[in-house]
Amino acid sequence: MKNEKSTIHDIAAKLNITASTVSRALNNHPRISDETKRKVLKVAKQINYQPNHIASALRSGKSRLIGVLVPTANRSFFSSVIRGIEDLANSFNYQIIISQSYDEFEREVNNVEAFLNARVDGIIASIGKTTENFDHFQKVLQKGIPLVLFDRISNELDVSQVVLDDHLGAYLSVDHLIKNGCKKIVLFTSSQRINIYKERKRGYEDALADHQLDIDPDLIFYSNMQLEDGRRIATELLEKGVEFDGIFSASDYAIMGAMQVLKENGIQIPQQVKLAGFGNEPFTSFTEPAITTVDQKSIPMGKITAETFFDLLNKETSSELAKKTILKPELIIRGSSN
Amino acid sequence: MKNEKSTIHDIAAKLNITASTVSRALNNHPRISDETKRKVLKVAKQINYQPNHIASALRSGKSRLIGVLVPTANRSFFSSVIRGIEDLANSFNYQIIISQSYDEFEREVNNVEAFLNARVDGIIASIGKTTENFDHFQKVLQKGIPLVLFDRISNELDVSQVVLDDHLGAYLSVDHLIKNGCKKIVLFTSSQRINIYKERKRGYEDALADHQLDIDPDLIFYSNMQLEDGRRIATELLEKGVEFDGIFSASDYAIMGAMQVLKENGIQIPQQVKLAGFGNEPFTSFTEPAITTVDQKSIPMGKITAETFFDLLNKETSSELAKKTILKPELIIRGSSN
DNA sequence: TTATATTGCGCAACCGATTACACGAAACTT
DNA sequence: AAGTTTCGTGTAATCGGTTGCGCAATATAA
């Protein structure tokens, strides 16, 4: 039971042929006879041959590895997208290596660097919240390594990207709140440097405008939109006695926090205040009332992102034009607004 | 802005030295003069040198890659563990590559195979629910590749493992339910081939026994313990008119489903039925009432798993004895049982 | 039957770094 | 001052596949 390591040379020796023939046989090269292929496969199985992808990657320059960078895999949205990518990648005999930035800029840079060192054949990424500088991605592009961004993108990078129509998602949601009677809707959003939060804010504003409602800057709150942020802002709203009858949050977590505080203060939902979140996190259907939210189409997004990526990978031409795909979100109406 | 690829040979050429000297300089070899090191580093920076880990891995036999296999990264528990592993790994200059089995046996086998092909230096894994055959892990061991299991382990494999004291967690939880007045406690569990579910069942049984309560097989339900399973079983309980005043579930998801159904049927929680889950998923604190559950100590588990792994990795000796670490869980008492 | 194509495989360089071994020069011993 | 260490670097093999080129043998074409 020793460290059995077998190479194509071992196979070659047993068959009295050369390693190159074995290599070609294993790769199903057309110039190798069927009989030789059969023999090679047989011996390979017999001596428990395990291809060394490292050696192959070194020589061929192709690692068959795709780096997937997300803020955190621990989110239903990202994990669904990852699964979509993984499925297509595996079907093409590619492996993905997942790496998380935890929304920290330095980690993001390091992770991209690690991808480069690992000689990935391409990178699929969603940008972190704190990222303002894109040199690490520019470096990827300079090296001619295929890069596709999804969801959290940047207009500073001229690459293919797959996004949700965040503007529409927010618009539908706020429009729904207004139609259900809301007149003073609070907005929870985040850094306007992030495309998705900018778009969601635009959607909110446009929906208000289309219903001839004023946009009140005092009702707009910027934060990281974690649960605690939602709690804090809701507490502040109540303490200051701000008048409002609805909240649209660009994050399910923040609206969850706000709902907790409102309920703790005896405010009836949706009778007194209507709530809507964004992201369709599983827990939004567990709460009481369940939370109205916007589904981000994670499954199709993963699929399309992967397809876009492989298109790019297989395109000899350095692909003149970057392609942008925009998916339609779906408003999920639940008890918190209805 | 061409595909700039620079190697140690390029650095060597610029300095009129050999690639071996450059290699040594970059690796901070003691026999290289400080001046040469300085020069090498300078030129390396200047021509934007990027080490080729693939080449290095091939020659040295060390990829500095650790394969981390989990059922799904989309669970707060696993993602926390992963983060713990990642942090320690990075500090040792190792990269982790995450791979998900989605609890499917075939994927698990394929993923392990992929790790082997990628020539990872070691594997950290949590076994899938459907896995009954461990040949793929035996193969890893035979090759002398360090393997550490956490949480979902197997006694068939003689390797270091890090687990929660699941028996204790269940015991504490059921003991708590009984002390709060429960006499007929339903158990939700899963395949008894999985250590954690077996242990949790034992904990349930021991707690009942210690309080002189009978173990009623009709109150024990086996399932995958997803939300839907919880709903289904709860519905069945109600339809059949089974008498019960408490449910202990080995999964937070299943108890969530059960709680939904009970509430839909006007049953008061915790007055009529008390509930307790397992896992401390974030959503358990969002529900109404919040769900009593058992925290699995994911952060320490990640840290300890990684430490165990690196101990193993650095141990020349093929480490005579496998080490088993058992962590103490923490009962989180919330409204669903109190 | 001779010329041309195709088939099947070997030769050897190569990918980019690592490392055992060697060797001259400088430093140190006694 | 001759002998022994230490220092700093070069030489060349090596890791395990991949691949352009070449060539003999067989098949096809003219």
Tab-separated table of C-alpha atoms in Angstrom, chain A residues 143-280:
chain	number	residue	atom	x	y	z
A	143	LYS	CA	-2.989	39.175	-19.341
A	144	GLY	CA	-5.735	38.262	-21.726
A	145	ILE	CA	-7.500	36.076	-19.203
A	146	PRO	CA	-11.248	35.824	-19.784
A	147	LEU	CA	-13.224	37.711	-17.168
A	148	VAL	CA	-16.953	37.839	-16.667
A	149	LEU	CA	-18.674	39.833	-13.955
A	150	PHE	CA	-22.090	39.198	-12.543
A	151	ASP	CA	-24.471	41.071	-10.301
A	152	ARG	CA	-21.975	43.393	-8.655
A	153	ILE	CA	-20.310	44.885	-11.645
A	154	SER	CA	-18.373	48.004	-12.518
A	155	ASN	CA	-18.702	50.289	-15.474
A	156	GLU	CA	-15.013	51.016	-15.260
A	157	LEU	CA	-14.298	47.564	-16.588
A	158	ASP	CA	-14.977	46.813	-20.195
A	159	VAL	CA	-15.963	43.201	-19.805
A	160	SER	CA	-18.940	40.968	-20.344
A	161	GLN	CA	-21.357	41.098	-17.493
A	162	VAL	CA	-24.589	39.552	-16.364
A	163	VAL	CA	-26.855	41.551	-14.139
A	164	LEU	CA	-30.338	41.812	-12.868
A	165	ASP	CA	-32.483	44.707	-13.883
A	166	ASP	CA	-32.204	46.173	-10.430
A	167	HIS	CA	-33.936	49.333	-11.474
A	168	LEU	CA	-36.965	47.367	-12.556
A	169	GLY	CA	-36.944	45.246	-9.422
A	170	ALA	CA	-36.990	48.291	-7.213
A	171	TYR	CA	-39.530	50.006	-9.413
A	172	LEU	CA	-41.937	47.085	-9.300
A	173	SER	CA	-41.594	46.826	-5.587
A	174	VAL	CA	-42.104	50.495	-4.804
A	175	ASP	CA	-44.870	50.752	-7.367
A	176	HIS	CA	-46.589	47.889	-5.571
A	177	LEU	CA	-46.220	49.615	-2.198
A	178	ILE	CA	-47.690	52.808	-3.588
A	179	LYS	CA	-50.580	51.021	-5.201
A	180	ASN	CA	-51.286	49.460	-1.843
A	181	GLY	CA	-51.581	52.882	-0.336
A	182	CYS	CA	-48.128	53.955	0.784
A	183	LYS	CA	-47.341	57.627	0.464
A	184	LYS	CA	-44.223	58.031	2.567
A	185	ILE	CA	-41.800	55.293	1.727
A	186	VAL	CA	-38.454	54.979	3.423
A	187	LEU	CA	-35.536	53.683	1.365
A	188	PHE	CA	-32.717	51.557	2.726
A	189	THR	CA	-29.818	51.474	0.344
A	190	SER	CA	-26.046	51.325	0.336
A	191	SER	CA	-23.010	52.872	-1.275
A	192	GLN	CA	-23.982	54.529	-4.511
A	193	ARG	CA	-20.691	53.456	-6.003
A	194	ILE	CA	-22.117	49.971	-6.270
A	195	ASN	CA	-24.159	49.650	-9.416
A	196	ILE	CA	-26.899	47.542	-7.934
A	197	TYR	CA	-27.623	49.941	-5.098
A	198	LYS	CA	-27.551	52.908	-7.390
A	199	GLU	CA	-29.998	51.223	-9.712
A	200	ARG	CA	-32.299	50.203	-6.910
A	201	LYS	CA	-32.376	53.768	-5.700
A	202	ARG	CA	-33.202	54.979	-9.191
A	203	GLY	CA	-36.028	52.496	-9.356
A	204	TYR	CA	-37.388	53.793	-6.076
A	205	GLU	CA	-37.179	57.376	-7.255
A	206	ASP	CA	-38.741	56.701	-10.617
A	207	ALA	CA	-41.644	54.832	-9.071
A	208	LEU	CA	-42.308	57.723	-6.711
A	209	ALA	CA	-42.060	60.201	-9.546
A	210	ASP	CA	-44.431	58.256	-11.737
A	211	HIS	CA	-47.001	58.473	-8.989
A	212	GLN	CA	-46.383	62.155	-8.386
A	213	LEU	CA	-44.888	61.534	-4.981
A	214	ASP	CA	-42.069	63.654	-3.650
A	215	ILE	CA	-38.637	62.231	-3.017
A	216	ASP	CA	-37.757	63.101	0.533
A	217	PRO	CA	-34.011	62.867	1.219
A	218	ASP	CA	-34.776	62.465	4.913
A	219	LEU	CA	-36.389	59.132	4.154
A	220	ILE	CA	-33.312	57.748	2.428
A	221	PHE	CA	-30.782	55.863	4.540
A	222	TYR	CA	-27.390	54.553	3.517
A	223	SER	CA	-25.832	51.660	5.373
A	224	ASN	CA	-24.307	48.237	4.978
A	225	MET	CA	-27.806	46.862	5.189
A	226	GLN	CA	-27.140	44.067	7.578
A	227	LEU	CA	-29.825	43.095	10.049
A	228	GLU	CA	-28.340	45.386	12.676
A	229	ASP	CA	-28.399	48.331	10.321
A	230	GLY	CA	-32.067	47.798	9.725
A	231	ARG	CA	-32.705	47.707	13.452
A	232	ARG	CA	-30.697	50.840	14.048
A	233	ILE	CA	-32.381	52.852	11.347
A	234	ALA	CA	-35.852	51.714	12.327
A	235	THR	CA	-35.141	52.642	15.931
A	236	GLU	CA	-33.963	56.037	14.806
A	237	LEU	CA	-37.071	56.561	12.707
A	238	LEU	CA	-39.322	55.790	15.635
A	239	GLU	CA	-37.356	57.870	18.120
A	240	LYS	CA	-37.368	60.868	15.864
A	241	GLY	CA	-41.030	60.367	15.187
A	242	VAL	CA	-40.540	60.386	11.458
A	243	GLU	CA	-43.768	59.776	9.589
A	244	PHE	CA	-43.706	56.866	7.171
A	245	ASP	CA	-46.015	54.121	5.994
A	246	GLY	CA	-43.687	51.896	4.024
A	247	ILE	CA	-40.095	50.797	3.721
A	248	PHE	CA	-38.387	49.530	0.630
A	249	SER	CA	-35.045	47.983	1.442
A	250	ALA	CA	-32.394	47.041	-1.083
A	251	SER	CA	-31.580	44.122	1.203
A	252	ASP	CA	-33.660	41.447	2.877
A	253	TYR	CA	-31.458	41.518	5.942
A	254	ALA	CA	-32.040	45.186	6.678
A	255	ILE	CA	-35.779	44.916	6.237
A	256	MET	CA	-35.764	41.960	8.594
A	257	GLY	CA	-34.086	44.070	11.261
A	258	ALA	CA	-36.511	46.874	10.704
A	259	MET	CA	-39.473	44.545	10.935
A	260	GLN	CA	-38.250	43.238	14.271
A	261	VAL	CA	-38.023	46.721	15.716
A	262	LEU	CA	-41.370	47.808	14.354
A	263	LYS	CA	-43.067	44.752	15.789
A	264	GLU	CA	-41.335	45.209	19.106
A	265	ASN	CA	-42.844	48.669	19.187
A	266	GLY	CA	-46.311	47.380	18.519
A	267	ILE	CA	-46.559	48.623	14.994
A	268	GLN	CA	-48.852	46.514	12.840
A	269	ILE	CA	-47.465	45.154	9.618
A	270	PRO	CA	-48.751	45.611	6.995
A	271	GLN	CA	-51.640	47.648	8.385
A	272	GLN	CA	-49.581	50.578	9.633
A	273	VAL	CA	-46.367	50.104	7.728
A	274	LYS	CA	-45.774	48.013	4.644
A	275	LEU	CA	-42.394	46.413	4.011
A	276	ALA	CA	-40.537	45.105	1.009
A	277	GLY	CA	-37.035	43.725	0.730
A	278	PHE	CA	-34.773	42.570	-2.062
A	279	GLY	CA	-33.072	39.254	-2.712
A	280	ASN	CA	-35.611	36.605	-1.828
